[in-house]
mmCIF file of C-alpha atoms in Angstrom:
data_model
loop_
_atom_site.group_PDB
_atom_site.id
_atom_site.type_symbol
_atom_site.label_atom_id
_atom_site.label_comp_id
_atom_site.label_asym_id
_atom_site.label_seq_id
_atom_site.Cartn_x
_atom_site.Cartn_y
_atom_site.Cartn_z
ATOM 1 C CA ASP A 156 88.655 154.514 -97.554
ATOM 2 C CA VAL A 157 87.576 153.052 -94.519
ATOM 3 C CA LYS A 158 88.632 149.548 -93.664
ATOM 4 C CA VAL A 159 87.191 147.328 -91.489
ATOM 5 C CA THR A 160 88.865 143.733 -91.582
ATOM 6 C CA GLN A 161 88.093 140.316 -89.509
ATOM 7 C CA SER A 162 91.087 138.123 -88.953
ATOM 8 C CA SER A 163 89.265 134.958 -90.511
ATOM 9 C CA ARG A 164 86.528 134.488 -93.274
ATOM 10 C CA TYR A 165 86.253 130.500 -92.039
ATOM 11 C CA LEU A 166 86.397 129.185 -88.724
ATOM 12 C CA VAL A 167 85.807 125.465 -87.427
ATOM 13 C CA LYS A 168 86.190 124.862 -83.701
ATOM 14 C CA ARG A 169 85.493 122.227 -81.166
ATOM 15 C CA THR A 170 82.894 122.320 -78.712
ATOM 16 C CA GLY A 171 84.053 123.675 -75.515
ATOM 17 C CA GLU A 172 87.283 125.394 -77.001
ATOM 18 C CA LYS A 173 88.115 129.033 -76.642
ATOM 19 C CA VAL A 174 87.458 130.996 -79.832
ATOM 20 C CA PHE A 175 88.886 134.424 -80.215
ATOM 21 C CA LEU A 176 87.606 136.354 -83.335
ATOM 22 C CA GLU A 177 89.428 139.884 -84.220
ATOM 23 C CA CYS A 178 88.586 142.873 -85.628
ATOM 24 C CA VAL A 179 90.643 145.918 -86.516
ATOM 25 C CA GLN A 180 89.623 148.975 -88.267
ATOM 26 C CA ASP A 181 91.893 151.670 -89.639
ATOM 27 C CA MET A 182 89.952 154.902 -89.513
ATOM 28 C CA ASP A 183 90.162 155.745 -85.493
ATOM 29 C CA HIS A 184 86.763 155.179 -84.990
ATOM 30 C CA GLU A 185 85.423 155.245 -81.363
ATOM 31 C CA ASN A 186 82.537 152.763 -81.746
ATOM 32 C CA MET A 187 83.014 149.054 -82.252
ATOM 33 C CA PHE A 188 80.154 146.822 -82.825
ATOM 34 C CA TRP A 189 79.971 142.709 -83.170
ATOM 35 C CA TYR A 190 76.852 140.882 -84.629
ATOM 36 C CA ARG A 191 75.698 138.001 -84.927
ATOM 37 C CA GLN A 192 73.592 137.243 -88.321
ATOM 38 C CA ASP A 193 71.485 133.785 -88.458
ATOM 39 C CA PRO A 194 68.830 133.234 -91.073
ATOM 40 C CA GLY A 195 65.361 134.500 -90.768
ATOM 41 C CA LEU A 196 66.519 137.030 -87.449
ATOM 42 C CA GLY A 197 68.806 139.494 -89.355
ATOM 43 C CA LEU A 198 71.795 141.001 -87.471
ATOM 44 C CA ARG A 199 71.334 141.025 -83.519
ATOM 45 C CA LEU A 200 74.475 142.922 -81.082
ATOM 46 C CA ILE A 201 76.272 140.914 -79.152
ATOM 47 C CA TYR A 202 78.407 144.073 -77.890
ATOM 48 C CA PHE A 203 79.373 147.318 -78.424
ATOM 49 C CA SER A 204 82.370 149.604 -77.219
ATOM 50 C CA TYR A 205 82.200 152.851 -77.729
ATOM 51 C CA ASP A 206 86.137 153.629 -75.911
ATOM 52 C CA VAL A 207 89.353 151.962 -75.420
ATOM 53 C CA LYS A 208 88.574 149.126 -72.004
ATOM 54 C CA MET A 209 84.552 149.756 -72.375
ATOM 55 C CA LYS A 210 82.035 147.626 -73.568
ATOM 56 C CA GLU A 211 78.390 147.593 -73.305
ATOM 57 C CA LYS A 212 75.941 144.353 -73.602
ATOM 58 C CA GLY A 213 73.735 144.388 -76.605
ATOM 59 C CA ASP A 214 70.741 142.167 -77.332
ATOM 60 C CA ILE A 215 72.566 138.881 -77.092
ATOM 61 C CA PRO A 216 75.448 138.672 -74.818
ATOM 62 C CA GLU A 217 75.562 135.277 -73.154
ATOM 63 C CA GLY A 218 78.204 133.026 -74.003
ATOM 64 C CA TYR A 219 80.349 136.003 -75.601
ATOM 65 C CA SER A 220 82.763 138.582 -74.097
ATOM 66 C CA VAL A 221 84.783 140.844 -75.243
ATOM 67 C CA SER A 222 88.371 142.811 -74.996
ATOM 68 C CA ARG A 223 89.053 146.511 -76.554
ATOM 69 C CA GLU A 224 92.728 146.968 -75.593
ATOM 70 C CA LYS A 225 93.629 149.298 -78.321
ATOM 71 C CA LYS A 226 91.298 151.693 -80.123
ATOM 72 C CA GLU A 227 91.760 150.214 -83.270
ATOM 73 C CA ARG A 228 90.802 146.096 -82.233
ATOM 74 C CA PHE A 229 87.725 144.518 -81.058
ATOM 75 C CA SER A 230 87.924 141.074 -79.977
ATOM 76 C CA LEU A 231 84.593 138.554 -79.735
ATOM 77 C CA ILE A 232 85.556 135.449 -77.346
ATOM 78 C CA LEU A 233 83.097 132.879 -76.952
ATOM 79 C CA GLU A 234 84.486 131.500 -73.652
ATOM 80 C CA SER A 235 83.318 127.528 -74.467
ATOM 81 C CA ALA A 236 81.967 127.083 -77.581
ATOM 82 C CA SER A 237 78.865 125.312 -78.376
ATOM 83 C CA THR A 238 76.971 124.274 -81.788
ATOM 84 C CA ASN A 239 74.213 126.957 -81.080
ATOM 85 C CA GLN A 240 77.222 129.915 -81.601
ATOM 86 C CA THR A 241 77.556 128.203 -85.189
ATOM 87 C CA SER A 242 76.763 131.785 -87.084
ATOM 88 C CA MET A 243 77.877 134.371 -89.123
ATOM 89 C CA TYR A 244 79.601 137.101 -87.054
ATOM 90 C CA LEU A 245 80.171 140.781 -88.098
ATOM 91 C CA CYS A 246 82.277 143.415 -87.059
ATOM 92 C CA ALA A 247 81.470 147.013 -87.489
ATOM 93 C CA SER A 248 82.908 150.406 -86.553
ATOM 94 C CA SER A 249 81.752 153.940 -86.733
ATOM 95 C CA ARG A 250 82.457 157.708 -85.431
ATOM 96 C CA THR A 251 79.312 159.084 -86.722
ATOM 97 C CA ALA A 252 75.580 158.772 -86.666
ATOM 98 C CA THR A 253 75.106 157.930 -90.326
ATOM 99 C CA GLU A 254 77.792 156.148 -90.703
ATOM 100 C CA ALA A 255 78.574 152.463 -90.018
ATOM 101 C CA PHE A 256 81.204 150.326 -91.705
ATOM 102 C CA PHE A 257 81.151 146.153 -91.568
ATOM 103 C CA GLY A 258 84.541 143.742 -91.780
ATOM 104 C CA GLN A 259 83.841 141.090 -94.420
ATOM 105 C CA GLY A 260 82.664 138.621 -91.724
ATOM 106 C CA THR A 261 83.592 135.492 -90.020
ATOM 107 C CA ARG A 262 81.719 132.414 -90.621
ATOM 108 C CA LEU A 263 81.563 129.968 -87.563
ATOM 109 C CA THR A 264 81.102 126.414 -87.661
ATOM 110 C CA VAL A 265 81.405 125.073 -84.059
ATOM 111 C CA VAL A 266 81.650 121.240 -84.408
ATOM 112 C CA ALA B 26 62.801 149.460 -77.768
ATOM 113 C CA GLN B 27 63.204 149.407 -81.606
ATOM 114 C CA LYS B 28 62.112 147.282 -83.911
ATOM 115 C CA ILE B 29 62.702 146.735 -87.622
ATOM 116 C CA THR B 30 60.278 144.912 -89.848
ATOM 117 C CA GLN B 31 60.797 143.259 -93.746
ATOM 118 C CA THR B 32 57.878 141.181 -94.304
ATOM 119 C CA GLN B 33 59.593 139.937 -98.250
ATOM 120 C CA PRO B 34 61.929 137.029 -97.328
ATOM 121 C CA GLY B 35 62.418 137.091 -100.803
ATOM 122 C CA MET B 36 61.413 138.920 -104.341
ATOM 123 C CA PHE B 37 62.025 138.643 -107.489
ATOM 124 C CA VAL B 38 62.392 141.232 -110.737
ATOM 125 C CA GLN B 39 62.814 140.742 -114.357
ATOM 126 C CA GLU B 40 65.991 142.891 -115.273
ATOM 127 C CA LYS B 41 65.978 146.732 -115.619
ATOM 128 C CA GLU B 42 62.959 147.064 -114.188
ATOM 129 C CA ALA B 43 62.205 148.951 -111.324
ATOM 130 C CA VAL B 44 61.628 147.057 -107.360
ATOM 131 C CA THR B 45 60.567 148.322 -103.789
ATOM 132 C CA LEU B 46 61.646 146.561 -100.831
ATOM 133 C CA ASP B 47 59.575 147.347 -97.777
ATOM 134 C CA CYS B 48 60.868 148.277 -94.449
ATOM 135 C CA THR B 49 58.620 149.358 -91.541
ATOM 136 C CA TYR B 50 60.030 150.580 -88.071
ATOM 137 C CA ASP B 51 58.819 151.055 -84.249
ATOM 138 C CA THR B 52 60.171 153.575 -82.273
ATOM 139 C CA SER B 53 58.875 156.178 -79.429
ATOM 140 C CA ASP B 54 62.137 158.525 -80.267
ATOM 141 C CA GLN B 55 61.732 161.425 -82.523
ATOM 142 C CA SER B 56 65.100 161.695 -83.846
ATOM 143 C CA TYR B 57 66.887 158.426 -85.871
ATOM 144 C CA GLY B 58 68.243 157.528 -89.216
ATOM 145 C CA LEU B 59 67.226 154.971 -91.269
ATOM 146 C CA PHE B 60 70.050 152.565 -93.342
ATOM 147 C CA TRP B 61 69.959 149.997 -96.296
ATOM 148 C CA TYR B 62 72.723 147.748 -96.573
ATOM 149 C CA LYS B 63 73.164 145.420 -99.508
ATOM 150 C CA GLN B 64 74.958 142.040 -98.506
ATOM 151 C CA PRO B 65 75.819 139.802 -101.774
ATOM 152 C CA SER B 66 77.394 135.975 -101.816
ATOM 153 C CA SER B 67 80.194 136.897 -99.903
ATOM 154 C CA GLY B 68 79.186 137.792 -96.771
ATOM 155 C CA GLU B 69 80.113 141.818 -97.074
ATOM 156 C CA MET B 70 77.573 144.441 -95.845
ATOM 157 C CA ILE B 71 77.697 147.219 -98.308
ATOM 158 C CA PHE B 72 75.812 150.799 -97.377
ATOM 159 C CA LEU B 73 73.681 151.753 -99.643
ATOM 160 C CA ILE B 74 71.386 154.959 -98.327
ATOM 161 C CA TYR B 75 70.746 156.955 -95.001
ATOM 162 C CA GLN B 76 67.947 158.935 -94.478
ATOM 163 C CA GLY B 77 67.700 161.058 -91.385
ATOM 164 C CA SER B 78 64.448 161.584 -89.434
ATOM 165 C CA TYR B 79 64.205 165.143 -89.661
ATOM 166 C CA ASP B 80 65.690 164.881 -93.452
ATOM 167 C CA GLU B 81 62.479 167.129 -95.868
ATOM 168 C CA GLN B 82 63.992 165.280 -98.821
ATOM 169 C CA ASN B 83 63.667 161.586 -99.351
ATOM 170 C CA ALA B 84 67.538 160.030 -99.859
ATOM 171 C CA THR B 85 68.755 159.658 -103.377
ATOM 172 C CA GLU B 86 72.017 157.506 -103.911
ATOM 173 C CA GLY B 87 72.224 156.775 -107.682
ATOM 174 C CA ARG B 88 69.569 153.902 -108.644
ATOM 175 C CA TYR B 89 68.697 153.677 -105.079
ATOM 176 C CA SER B 90 65.844 156.085 -103.095
ATOM 177 C CA LEU B 91 64.435 155.786 -100.195
ATOM 178 C CA ASN B 92 60.381 156.138 -100.400
ATOM 179 C CA PHE B 93 60.241 157.743 -96.633
ATOM 180 C CA GLN B 94 56.696 158.000 -95.312
ATOM 181 C CA LYS B 95 56.982 159.178 -91.393
ATOM 182 C CA ALA B 96 53.556 159.069 -90.534
ATOM 183 C CA ARG B 97 53.357 155.442 -91.798
ATOM 184 C CA LYS B 98 57.230 154.622 -90.191
ATOM 185 C CA SER B 99 57.707 153.189 -93.481
ATOM 186 C CA ALA B 100 60.930 153.227 -95.562
ATOM 187 C CA ASN B 101 61.010 151.330 -98.544
ATOM 188 C CA LEU B 102 64.037 151.121 -100.964
ATOM 189 C CA VAL B 103 63.524 151.576 -104.115
ATOM 190 C CA ILE B 104 66.017 150.344 -107.093
ATOM 191 C CA SER B 105 65.546 151.336 -110.457
ATOM 192 C CA ALA B 106 66.544 149.871 -113.578
ATOM 193 C CA SER B 107 67.349 146.430 -111.601
ATOM 194 C CA GLN B 108 70.770 144.765 -112.982
ATOM 195 C CA LEU B 109 71.594 140.928 -112.169
ATOM 196 C CA GLY B 110 74.353 142.244 -109.865
ATOM 197 C CA ASP B 111 71.260 143.346 -107.487
ATOM 198 C CA SER B 112 70.782 139.717 -106.495
ATOM 199 C CA ALA B 113 71.810 139.800 -102.943
ATOM 200 C CA MET B 114 70.659 140.068 -99.598
ATOM 201 C CA TYR B 115 69.272 143.806 -98.297
ATOM 202 C CA PHE B 116 68.832 144.826 -94.838
ATOM 203 C CA CYS B 117 67.171 147.775 -93.961
ATOM 204 C CA ALA B 118 68.642 148.849 -89.887
ATOM 205 C CA MET B 119 67.553 152.232 -87.785
ATOM 206 C CA ARG B 120 69.665 154.114 -85.542
ATOM 207 C CA VAL B 121 67.909 156.389 -82.294
ATOM 208 C CA PHE B 122 69.645 159.181 -81.766
ATOM 209 C CA ASN B 123 68.466 160.075 -77.855
ATOM 210 C CA ALA B 124 69.722 163.166 -76.005
ATOM 211 C CA GLY B 125 71.610 161.507 -73.623
ATOM 212 C CA GLY B 126 73.913 160.268 -76.165
ATOM 213 C CA THR B 127 73.945 156.862 -74.916
ATOM 214 C CA SER B 128 72.761 155.015 -78.395
ATOM 215 C CA TYR B 129 76.376 154.337 -79.428
ATOM 216 C CA GLY B 130 75.441 154.436 -82.671
ATOM 217 C CA LYS B 131 74.062 151.026 -81.995
ATOM 218 C CA LEU B 132 72.515 149.677 -85.306
ATOM 219 C CA THR B 133 68.775 147.852 -84.674
ATOM 220 C CA PHE B 134 68.231 145.393 -88.121
ATOM 221 C CA GLY B 135 65.775 144.297 -89.651
ATOM 222 C CA GLN B 136 65.346 140.141 -90.714
ATOM 223 C CA GLY B 137 66.606 140.831 -94.185
ATOM 224 C CA THR B 138 64.817 140.413 -97.653
ATOM 225 C CA ILE B 139 66.667 138.576 -100.600
ATOM 226 C CA LEU B 140 66.194 139.722 -104.190
ATOM 227 C CA THR B 141 66.782 137.984 -107.106
ATOM 228 C CA VAL B 142 67.241 139.816 -110.644
ATOM 229 C CA HIS B 143 66.048 137.643 -113.729
ATOM 230 C CA PRO B 144 67.393 137.964 -116.990
#
């Protein structure tokens, strides 16, 4: 089975902190994605990557950056966390057009 | 740009009955795929079913079927014989396959529908 693992289920961070959310997949997928989920808004794409060191902005990239130094790992970085970044963050990966596998999600609270 | 609309914030169904969750989509592209995911309270996204825009038959996976009406741009999920474990949030999503190959598999999601199954 494909496994997408996010490093934390729950995180509490202070305003202004630099926050790293890590995602690792074990199936050699080229494409990896970071979404945030908010009530009533569904999932919105923050950033995605289609190869090592390649990244593209999604629909809501402001306040975030990403890093993909190895194929299996895709990191989301909150440069200076703010309370409006309190949300559920979901990582996903895929290789073919008909699939997308998600991690278990990270519930981030910024206080 | 693509858009997915799920107009039912919440749905209730009696155990063992069937339920339909609505999904409409908007795209000018001809080649695309439609997905349904289930998200229990634990948070993980569970893939349920996939329908390609050129698939002639409606997709089915066990108790799940996708009622695909291309002209109406709808892709409703039908769950037959509901079970208590079906209580969850359900998301409809779409992926566009453009000729330039630049979609890279991005999924566009709807707002979600919370399904509650009553005993």
